[in-house]
């Protein structure tokens, strides 16, 4: 859903004599979930740099994945050793003052800064801002891409050191000077160029992208999706895909069926029912990441951020993103694992902690019921083995996320998805946050369950049961309780295809 940022500065078209160029580096695209890891700014007066500001930032519990490191050169260690956000923000705000902010796709930076400043200082970020991408595409309507790399190329500016905030500020400053000069040469006065931004839209125009046609559209040239190509993957929770595609076309964007080098945004829906999922990711997602690393102008964004970009507010009967019932998918996955592995029905449990200290937390665990089974007991007795601690974050910085706590040794085997919004390491545990609607959430939890089952050994050890001959003939354990039978000495040999009895005997 769109977030209302009260008292936020306006997006304007202006060429002030004094301004501040701003750029930030972040762990992702979503304010409120992802974190700022670097802030830089240049203060300009009469076309000259009169001051600079640059700092790495540590917001706390920040995870810098390999993709961000490869893109920016900023490592986890660099962020861990950086000054805290409570130190950097006041210094940045003092440097910027009430100046007009200049940047490329600056609304992205402004939204992050607004949320961060409000959360940490309880103050509004009111500065008006100018997006040079708007100026660029109006000056060069034949251009179809407006990334900083594209702008730098057209303005003959070296882009080799880009993707660090300070260098991006310098490139933006040089680009604005170049564009300003081109405008004066072509239009004579700034005011003549600014008239091009007066809204004069054709109410009867039509635009076709693939099979999507929207009549009576009013293009929104200020929208970040304007003249951008969007592709969808997975099932959207709040809109039909056809309606989402119409929304893109209706603001002047394009839609595609597959991710190509011309795709600008891949919108992630729920991948639970997607047949082309591999390791929790769709083929489109994998292809988009590959193109991003190669330098193509493409971003992967969650469904909720897409709604904010198109200013979608939803219908009254539409379930909001934060109310997405991930538990339904979790229980479905648990039942599938039980069926696939053949273990007893209640062997994987997901229960809420009942004590006040851990209220709101859930324990995902393996439960081995006492064997032979005592059918007279209403609540069967047995032993448990924890898999994960899971907690829903319903307020604060990680609102809408799922907090997952696991053993460090378990984390080292299962790994970490690239879409985590934060990660924190303890003495013997790892804590990660994943968006509740992230398509990787359920497959990631499933990996932990499968891993724990693969190493599980019952405390009830025994040499073998009466069915050892049948097990030998069928080359696998046929015990009624496959969790209990992990304590069987002979099953350990069967799992290695070492057979001592019957027609398949291969060990003397």
Coordinates of C-alpha atoms in Angstrom, one line a residue:
X1 CA 0.0 0.0 0.0
X2 CA 1.1 3.6 -0.6
X3 CA 2.7 5.2 2.4
X4 CA 1.6 8.7 3.2
X5 CA 4.7 10.8 4.0
X6 CA 3.3 13.9 5.7
X7 CA 5.1 17.2 5.1
X8 CA 7.5 15.7 2.7
X9 CA 9.2 18.1 0.3
X10 CA 7.8 18.5 -3.3
X11 CA 9.2 17.3 -6.6
X12 CA 10.0 20.4 -8.6
X13 CA 11.6 21.5 -11.8
X14 CA 14.2 24.3 -11.1
X15 CA 17.7 25.3 -11.7
X16 CA 18.8 26.9 -8.4
X17 CA 22.1 28.7 -7.9
X18 CA 22.5 27.0 -4.6
X19 CA 21.6 23.3 -4.0
X20 CA 22.8 20.0 -2.5
X21 CA 23.4 16.9 -4.6
X22 CA 22.5 13.8 -2.5
X23 CA 23.0 10.1 -3.1
X24 CA 22.6 7.0 -0.8
X25 CA 23.5 3.4 -1.1
X26 CA 21.1 0.9 0.5
X27 CA 20.7 -2.9 1.1
X28 CA 17.6 -2.9 -1.1
X29 CA 14.7 -1.0 -2.6
X30 CA 12.1 -0.9 0.3
X31 CA 12.2 1.9 2.8
X32 CA 11.2 0.6 6.2
X33 CA 12.7 -2.8 5.5
X34 CA 16.0 -2.2 3.8
X35 CA 18.7 0.0 5.3
X36 CA 20.8 2.9 4.3
X37 CA 24.5 1.9 4.3
X38 CA 26.1 5.1 2.8
X39 CA 25.1 8.8 2.5
X40 CA 26.9 11.4 0.5
X41 CA 26.2 15.0 -0.5
X42 CA 27.8 17.9 -2.4
X43 CA 27.0 21.5 -1.6
X44 CA 26.9 23.7 -4.8
X45 CA 27.0 27.5 -5.0
X46 CA 27.1 29.2 -8.4
X47 CA 28.2 26.0 -10.2
X48 CA 31.1 25.4 -7.8
X49 CA 31.5 22.7 -5.1
X50 CA 31.7 24.5 -1.8
X51 CA 31.3 21.6 0.6
X52 CA 31.0 17.8 0.8
X53 CA 29.7 15.1 3.1
X54 CA 30.2 11.4 3.0
X55 CA 29.8 8.6 5.5
X56 CA 29.1 4.9 5.7
X57 CA 26.2 4.1 8.0
X58 CA 25.4 1.3 10.4
X59 CA 21.7 1.2 11.2
X60 CA 22.1 -1.9 13.4
X61 CA 21.2 -5.5 12.4
X62 CA 22.1 -4.8 8.8
X63 CA 22.9 -7.6 6.4
X64 CA 25.0 -6.7 3.3
X65 CA 24.6 -9.6 0.8
X66 CA 27.1 -10.6 -1.9
X67 CA 25.0 -8.8 -4.6
X68 CA 25.3 -5.4 -2.8
X69 CA 29.0 -5.9 -2.2
X70 CA 29.6 -6.8 -5.9
X71 CA 27.5 -3.8 -7.0
X72 CA 28.9 -1.2 -4.7
X73 CA 32.1 -2.5 -3.2
X74 CA 30.7 -2.0 0.3
X75 CA 31.2 -5.1 2.5
X76 CA 29.6 -6.4 5.7
X77 CA 32.8 -5.5 7.7
X78 CA 32.7 -1.9 6.4
X79 CA 29.1 -1.4 7.6
X80 CA 29.8 -3.1 10.9
X81 CA 32.6 -0.6 11.6
X82 CA 30.7 2.4 10.3
X83 CA 29.3 5.1 12.6
X84 CA 25.7 4.6 13.8
X85 CA 22.7 6.2 12.1
X86 CA 22.1 8.3 15.3
X87 CA 25.5 10.0 14.7
X88 CA 25.3 10.3 10.9
X89 CA 21.8 11.7 10.4
X90 CA 22.2 14.9 12.5
X91 CA 25.4 15.7 10.7
X92 CA 23.8 15.1 7.3
X93 CA 20.7 17.2 8.2
X94 CA 22.9 20.1 9.4
X95 CA 25.0 19.9 6.2
X96 CA 21.9 19.9 3.9
X97 CA 19.9 22.5 5.9
X98 CA 16.8 23.7 3.9
X99 CA 18.6 23.5 0.5
X100 CA 16.9 22.1 -2.6
X101 CA 18.0 18.5 -3.1
X102 CA 19.2 17.3 -6.6
X103 CA 19.6 13.7 -7.6
X104 CA 19.0 11.0 -10.2
X105 CA 15.8 9.2 -9.4
X106 CA 15.9 11.2 -6.2
X107 CA 12.4 10.2 -4.9
X108 CA 14.0 6.8 -4.0
X109 CA 16.6 8.6 -1.8
X110 CA 14.1 11.0 -0.4
X111 CA 11.7 8.3 0.8
X112 CA 14.5 6.4 2.5
X113 CA 15.9 9.6 4.1
X114 CA 12.4 10.8 5.1
X115 CA 11.5 7.5 6.9
X116 CA 14.9 7.3 8.6
X117 CA 15.0 10.9 9.8
X118 CA 11.5 10.7 11.1
X119 CA 12.2 7.4 12.9
X120 CA 15.5 8.5 14.5
X121 CA 14.9 12.3 15.1
X122 CA 11.1 12.6 15.0
X123 CA 11.5 15.4 12.4
X124 CA 10.2 15.7 8.9
X125 CA 12.5 15.9 5.9
X126 CA 10.8 18.8 4.1
X127 CA 13.4 19.7 1.4
X128 CA 12.0 20.1 -2.1
X129 CA 13.9 18.0 -4.7
X130 CA 14.7 17.9 -8.4
X131 CA 15.0 14.6 -10.3
X132 CA 17.5 15.1 -13.2
X133 CA 16.0 12.1 -14.9
X134 CA 12.9 14.2 -15.6
X135 CA 15.0 16.9 -17.1
X136 CA 17.0 14.4 -19.1
X137 CA 14.0 12.7 -20.7
X138 CA 12.3 16.0 -21.5
X139 CA 15.4 17.4 -23.1
X140 CA 16.1 14.2 -25.0
X141 CA 12.7 12.5 -25.7
X142 CA 14.4 10.1 -28.1
X143 CA 16.2 8.5 -25.2
X144 CA 14.5 5.5 -23.7
X145 CA 16.6 4.8 -20.6
X146 CA 17.3 7.3 -17.8
X147 CA 19.7 5.5 -15.4
X148 CA 22.7 7.5 -14.1
X149 CA 24.8 5.4 -16.4
X150 CA 22.7 6.4 -19.4
X151 CA 22.7 10.0 -18.4
X152 CA 26.5 10.0 -17.9
X153 CA 27.0 8.4 -21.3
X154 CA 24.9 11.1 -23.1
X155 CA 26.7 13.8 -21.1
X156 CA 30.2 12.4 -21.8
X157 CA 30.9 11.8 -18.2
X158 CA 33.2 9.0 -16.9
X159 CA 31.1 6.4 -15.1
X160 CA 33.7 3.9 -14.1
X161 CA 33.7 4.6 -10.3
X162 CA 29.9 4.7 -10.0
X163 CA 27.8 2.9 -7.3
X164 CA 29.5 4.6 -4.4
X165 CA 27.5 7.5 -3.1
X166 CA 30.2 10.2 -3.3
X167 CA 31.1 9.4 -6.8
X168 CA 27.4 9.2 -7.9
X169 CA 27.0 12.7 -6.4
X170 CA 29.9 14.0 -8.5
X171 CA 28.5 12.4 -11.7
X172 CA 25.0 13.9 -11.0
X173 CA 26.5 17.4 -10.4
X174 CA 28.4 17.2 -13.7
X175 CA 25.4 15.9 -15.5
X176 CA 23.2 18.8 -14.2
X177 CA 25.7 21.4 -15.4
X178 CA 25.8 19.7 -18.8
X179 CA 22.0 19.5 -19.1
X180 CA 21.6 23.1 -17.9
X181 CA 24.0 24.4 -20.6
X182 CA 22.2 22.3 -23.3
X183 CA 18.9 23.8 -22.2
X184 CA 20.2 27.4 -22.4
X185 CA 21.6 26.7 -25.8
X186 CA 18.4 25.2 -27.1
X187 CA 15.7 27.3 -25.3
X188 CA 17.5 30.5 -24.4
X189 CA 15.9 30.7 -21.0
X190 CA 15.1 28.2 -18.2
X191 CA 11.5 29.3 -18.1
X192 CA 10.9 28.3 -21.7
X193 CA 12.1 24.8 -20.9
X194 CA 10.1 24.6 -17.7
X195 CA 6.9 25.3 -19.7
X196 CA 7.3 21.8 -21.3
X197 CA 6.4 20.3 -17.9
X198 CA 2.9 22.0 -17.8
X199 CA 0.4 19.2 -17.9
X200 CA -1.3 19.0 -21.3
X201 CA -2.4 15.4 -21.6
X202 CA -4.4 13.9 -24.4
X203 CA -7.5 12.5 -22.9
X204 CA -8.3 10.4 -26.0
X205 CA -4.9 8.8 -26.4
X206 CA -4.4 5.0 -26.5
X207 CA -1.3 2.9 -25.6
X208 CA -0.8 -0.8 -26.3
X209 CA 1.7 -3.0 -24.6
X210 CA 1.4 -6.7 -25.4
X211 CA -2.3 -7.4 -25.1
X212 CA -3.0 -4.6 -22.6
X213 CA -4.9 -1.6 -23.9
X214 CA -6.0 1.3 -21.7
X215 CA -8.3 3.9 -23.1
X216 CA -8.5 7.5 -22.0
X217 CA -5.1 7.3 -20.2
X218 CA -3.4 10.2 -18.6
X219 CA 0.3 9.6 -18.6
X220 CA 2.2 10.5 -15.4
X221 CA 5.7 11.5 -16.6
X222 CA 6.8 12.0 -13.0
X223 CA 6.0 8.3 -12.1
X224 CA 9.1 6.1 -11.8
X225 CA 7.4 3.5 -14.0
X226 CA 6.8 6.0 -16.9
X227 CA 8.3 4.6 -20.1
X228 CA 9.7 1.7 -18.1
X229 CA 9.2 -2.0 -18.9
X230 CA 7.7 -4.1 -16.1
X231 CA 7.4 -7.9 -15.9
X232 CA 5.5 -9.8 -13.2
X233 CA 6.4 -13.1 -11.6
X234 CA 4.3 -15.1 -9.2
X235 CA 0.7 -14.5 -8.0
X236 CA -0.2 -11.0 -6.9
X237 CA -2.0 -10.9 -3.5
X238 CA -4.0 -7.6 -4.0
X239 CA -4.6 -7.3 -7.8
X240 CA -5.3 -9.5 -10.8
X241 CA -2.2 -9.5 -13.0
X242 CA -4.2 -8.0 -15.8
X243 CA -5.3 -5.1 -13.7
X244 CA -1.7 -4.5 -12.5
X245 CA -0.5 -4.5 -16.1
X246 CA -3.2 -2.0 -17.0
X247 CA -2.0 0.2 -14.2
X248 CA 1.5 0.2 -15.6
X249 CA 0.3 1.0 -19.1
X250 CA -2.1 3.7 -17.8
X251 CA 0.8 5.8 -16.4
X252 CA 2.9 5.5 -19.5
X253 CA 4.8 2.3 -18.8
X254 CA 5.2 -0.9 -20.8
X255 CA 4.7 -4.6 -19.8
X256 CA 6.3 -7.7 -21.0
X257 CA 5.9 -11.5 -20.6
X258 CA 9.6 -12.4 -20.0
X259 CA 12.7 -10.8 -18.5
X260 CA 15.0 -9.4 -21.2
X261 CA 17.8 -6.9 -21.3
X262 CA 15.1 -4.2 -21.9
X263 CA 13.2 -5.0 -18.7
X264 CA 13.5 -2.3 -16.0
X265 CA 11.4 -3.7 -13.2
X266 CA 10.5 -7.3 -12.1
X267 CA 7.6 -7.3 -9.6
X268 CA 7.7 -10.3 -7.2
X269 CA 4.4 -11.9 -6.3
X270 CA 3.8 -15.2 -4.4
X271 CA 5.7 -18.0 -6.0
X272 CA 4.1 -20.8 -4.1
X273 CA 2.2 -22.1 -7.1
X274 CA 4.7 -21.3 -9.7
X275 CA 5.9 -24.3 -11.6
X276 CA 9.2 -22.7 -12.7
X277 CA 10.5 -22.1 -9.2
X278 CA 14.1 -23.4 -8.5
X279 CA 15.5 -23.1 -5.0
X280 CA 12.7 -20.7 -4.1
X281 CA 13.3 -18.4 -7.0
X282 CA 11.5 -18.2 -10.4
X283 CA 13.4 -18.2 -13.7
X284 CA 12.5 -14.6 -14.2
X285 CA 14.0 -13.7 -10.8
X286 CA 17.2 -15.5 -11.5
X287 CA 17.5 -13.9 -15.0
X288 CA 16.9 -10.4 -13.5
X289 CA 19.7 -10.9 -11.0
X290 CA 22.1 -12.0 -13.7
X291 CA 21.3 -8.9 -15.8
X292 CA 21.6 -6.6 -12.8
X293 CA 25.1 -7.9 -12.0
X294 CA 26.1 -7.4 -15.6
X295 CA 25.1 -3.7 -15.4
X296 CA 21.7 -3.6 -17.1
X297 CA 19.1 -1.1 -15.8
X298 CA 16.8 -3.6 -14.0
X299 CA 15.5 -3.7 -10.4
X300 CA 13.6 -6.5 -8.6
X301 CA 10.9 -5.1 -6.3
X302 CA 8.3 -6.6 -3.9
X303 CA 4.6 -6.4 -4.7
X304 CA 4.0 -3.9 -1.9
X305 CA 6.5 -1.4 -3.3
X306 CA 4.9 -1.7 -6.7
X307 CA 1.6 -0.6 -5.2
X308 CA 3.3 2.4 -3.7
X309 CA 4.9 3.3 -7.0
X310 CA 1.5 3.2 -8.9
X311 CA -0.2 5.0 -5.9
X312 CA -2.5 2.0 -5.5
X313 CA -4.7 2.3 -2.4
X314 CA -6.7 -0.9 -2.8
X315 CA -10.4 -1.7 -2.3
X316 CA -12.1 -2.1 1.1
X317 CA -12.5 -5.8 0.6
X318 CA -8.9 -6.4 -0.4
X319 CA -6.6 -8.0 2.1
X320 CA -3.7 -5.7 2.9
X321 CA -0.1 -6.9 2.5
X322 CA 0.6 -6.9 6.2
X323 CA -2.4 -9.2 6.8
X324 CA -1.2 -11.8 4.3
X325 CA -1.6 -15.1 6.1
X326 CA 1.7 -16.8 5.6
X327 CA 0.7 -19.4 8.2
X328 CA -1.7 -21.0 5.8
X329 CA 1.1 -21.6 3.3
X330 CA 3.4 -22.8 6.1
X331 CA 1.0 -25.4 7.3
X332 CA 0.4 -26.5 3.8
X333 CA 4.2 -26.9 3.3
X334 CA 4.5 -28.8 6.6
X335 CA 1.8 -31.3 5.5
X336 CA 3.6 -31.8 2.2
X337 CA 6.9 -32.5 3.9
X338 CA 5.2 -35.1 6.2
X339 CA 3.6 -36.8 3.2
X340 CA 6.8 -36.8 1.2
X341 CA 9.0 -38.2 4.0
X342 CA 6.4 -40.7 5.4
X343 CA 6.9 -39.6 9.0
X344 CA 3.9 -39.6 11.5
X345 CA 1.4 -36.8 11.0
X346 CA 2.2 -34.8 14.1
X347 CA 6.0 -35.0 13.7
X348 CA 6.5 -31.4 12.7
X349 CA 4.8 -28.9 15.0
X350 CA 4.4 -25.1 14.8
X351 CA 3.2 -23.9 18.2
X352 CA 2.9 -20.4 19.8
X353 CA 4.9 -19.9 22.9
X354 CA 2.5 -19.6 25.9
X355 CA 4.7 -17.8 28.4
X356 CA 4.6 -14.0 28.7
X357 CA 8.3 -13.6 28.0
X358 CA 8.1 -15.1 24.6
X359 CA 4.5 -14.1 23.7
X360 CA 4.0 -13.8 20.0
X361 CA 6.8 -16.2 19.2
X362 CA 6.3 -19.6 17.5
X363 CA 8.4 -22.7 17.9
X364 CA 8.9 -24.9 14.8
X365 CA 10.0 -28.3 16.0
X366 CA 10.3 -32.0 15.3
X367 CA 8.3 -34.1 17.6
X368 CA 9.0 -37.8 18.1
X369 CA 6.2 -39.5 19.9
X370 CA 7.0 -42.3 22.4
X371 CA 6.9 -45.7 20.7
X372 CA 5.0 -48.0 20.8
X373 CA 2.2 -45.5 20.6
X374 CA 0.0 -45.1 23.6
X375 CA -3.5 -44.6 22.2
X376 CA -5.0 -43.9 25.6
X377 CA -3.3 -40.6 26.0
X378 CA -5.1 -37.4 24.8
X379 CA -1.8 -35.6 24.5
X380 CA 1.0 -38.0 23.4
X381 CA 4.3 -37.8 25.1
X382 CA 7.6 -37.7 23.4
X383 CA 10.8 -35.8 22.7
X384 CA 11.2 -32.6 20.7
X385 CA 14.0 -31.1 18.6
X386 CA 13.8 -27.4 17.8
X387 CA 14.1 -26.3 14.2
X388 CA 13.4 -22.5 14.2
X389 CA 12.0 -19.8 16.4
X390 CA 9.7 -17.6 14.4
X391 CA 8.1 -14.3 15.4
X392 CA 5.8 -11.9 13.5
X393 CA 7.0 -8.3 13.5
X394 CA 3.9 -6.1 13.7
X395 CA 5.5 -2.8 14.6
X396 CA 8.7 -0.9 14.4
X397 CA 11.4 -0.9 11.7
X398 CA 10.7 -4.5 10.7
X399 CA 6.9 -4.3 10.6
X400 CA 5.6 -6.8 8.1
X401 CA 8.6 -9.1 8.4
X402 CA 9.1 -12.5 10.0
X403 CA 12.0 -12.8 12.5
X404 CA 13.7 -16.2 12.3
X405 CA 16.2 -17.5 14.9
X406 CA 18.3 -20.5 14.2
X407 CA 21.4 -22.3 15.4
X408 CA 24.6 -21.0 13.8
X409 CA 25.7 -24.5 12.7
X410 CA 22.3 -24.9 11.0
X411 CA 22.6 -21.5 9.2
X412 CA 26.0 -22.5 7.9
X413 CA 24.5 -25.5 6.1
X414 CA 21.2 -24.0 4.9
X415 CA 22.6 -20.6 4.0
X416 CA 20.9 -17.2 3.7
X417 CA 18.5 -16.0 1.1
X418 CA 19.6 -12.8 -0.7
X419 CA 16.3 -11.1 0.1
X420 CA 16.7 -11.0 3.9
X421 CA 16.1 -7.5 5.2
X422 CA 18.5 -7.9 8.1
X423 CA 20.8 -10.4 9.8
X424 CA 22.4 -10.5 13.2
X425 CA 24.9 -13.0 14.6
X426 CA 24.9 -14.1 18.2
X427 CA 27.3 -16.4 20.1
X428 CA 25.6 -19.5 18.9
X429 CA 22.6 -18.3 16.9
X430 CA 21.7 -16.3 13.8
X431 CA 18.7 -13.9 13.5
X432 CA 17.3 -12.9 10.1
X433 CA 14.3 -10.9 9.0
X434 CA 12.4 -11.8 5.8
X435 CA 9.3 -10.0 4.5
X436 CA 6.1 -11.9 5.3
X437 CA 5.1 -11.7 1.6
X438 CA 8.6 -12.6 0.3
X439 CA 8.2 -15.7 -2.0
X440 CA 11.4 -17.1 -0.5
X441 CA 10.0 -17.3 3.0
X442 CA 8.2 -20.7 2.9
X443 CA 10.8 -22.5 0.8
X444 CA 13.5 -21.2 3.1
X445 CA 11.8 -22.5 6.2
X446 CA 11.2 -25.8 4.3
X447 CA 15.0 -26.1 3.8
X448 CA 15.6 -25.9 7.5
X449 CA 13.0 -28.6 8.2
X450 CA 14.5 -30.9 5.5
X451 CA 18.0 -30.3 6.9
X452 CA 16.9 -31.1 10.5
X453 CA 15.1 -34.3 9.4
X454 CA 18.2 -35.4 7.4
X455 CA 20.4 -35.3 10.5
X456 CA 17.8 -36.4 13.0
X457 CA 18.6 -39.4 15.2
X458 CA 16.2 -40.9 17.7
X459 CA 17.4 -41.1 21.3
X460 CA 15.8 -44.6 21.3
X461 CA 18.7 -46.6 19.7
X462 CA 18.2 -50.3 18.9
X463 CA 20.0 -52.8 16.6
X464 CA 17.0 -53.7 14.4
X465 CA 13.4 -54.7 14.5
X466 CA 11.5 -57.8 13.5
X467 CA 11.1 -56.5 9.9
X468 CA 14.8 -56.6 9.0
X469 CA 14.3 -59.2 6.2
X470 CA 11.5 -57.1 4.5
X471 CA 13.7 -54.0 4.8
X472 CA 16.5 -55.9 3.1
X473 CA 14.3 -57.0 0.3
X474 CA 12.9 -53.5 -0.3
X475 CA 16.3 -51.8 0.3
X476 CA 14.8 -49.3 2.7
X477 CA 13.3 -49.0 6.2
X478 CA 9.7 -50.2 6.3
X479 CA 9.1 -49.4 10.0
X480 CA 5.7 -47.8 10.8
X481 CA 7.4 -44.8 12.5
X482 CA 10.2 -43.5 10.3
X483 CA 11.2 -40.9 12.8
X484 CA 11.6 -43.4 15.6
X485 CA 13.4 -45.8 13.3
X486 CA 16.3 -43.3 12.8
X487 CA 17.6 -44.9 16.0
X488 CA 17.9 -48.3 14.2
X489 CA 21.4 -49.4 13.7
X490 CA 20.5 -51.5 10.7
X491 CA 18.7 -48.6 9.0
X492 CA 22.0 -46.6 9.1
X493 CA 23.5 -49.4 6.9
X494 CA 20.4 -49.5 4.7
X495 CA 20.7 -45.8 4.0
X496 CA 24.3 -46.4 2.8
X497 CA 22.9 -49.4 0.7
X498 CA 24.7 -51.9 2.9
X499 CA 22.4 -54.9 3.1
X500 CA 23.2 -57.9 5.3
X501 CA 20.2 -60.2 4.6
X502 CA 17.9 -61.6 1.9
X503 CA 18.1 -61.5 -1.9
X504 CA 19.8 -58.1 -2.0
X505 CA 22.6 -59.0 0.4
X506 CA 25.8 -57.3 -0.5
X507 CA 27.7 -57.4 2.8
X508 CA 29.3 -60.6 4.1

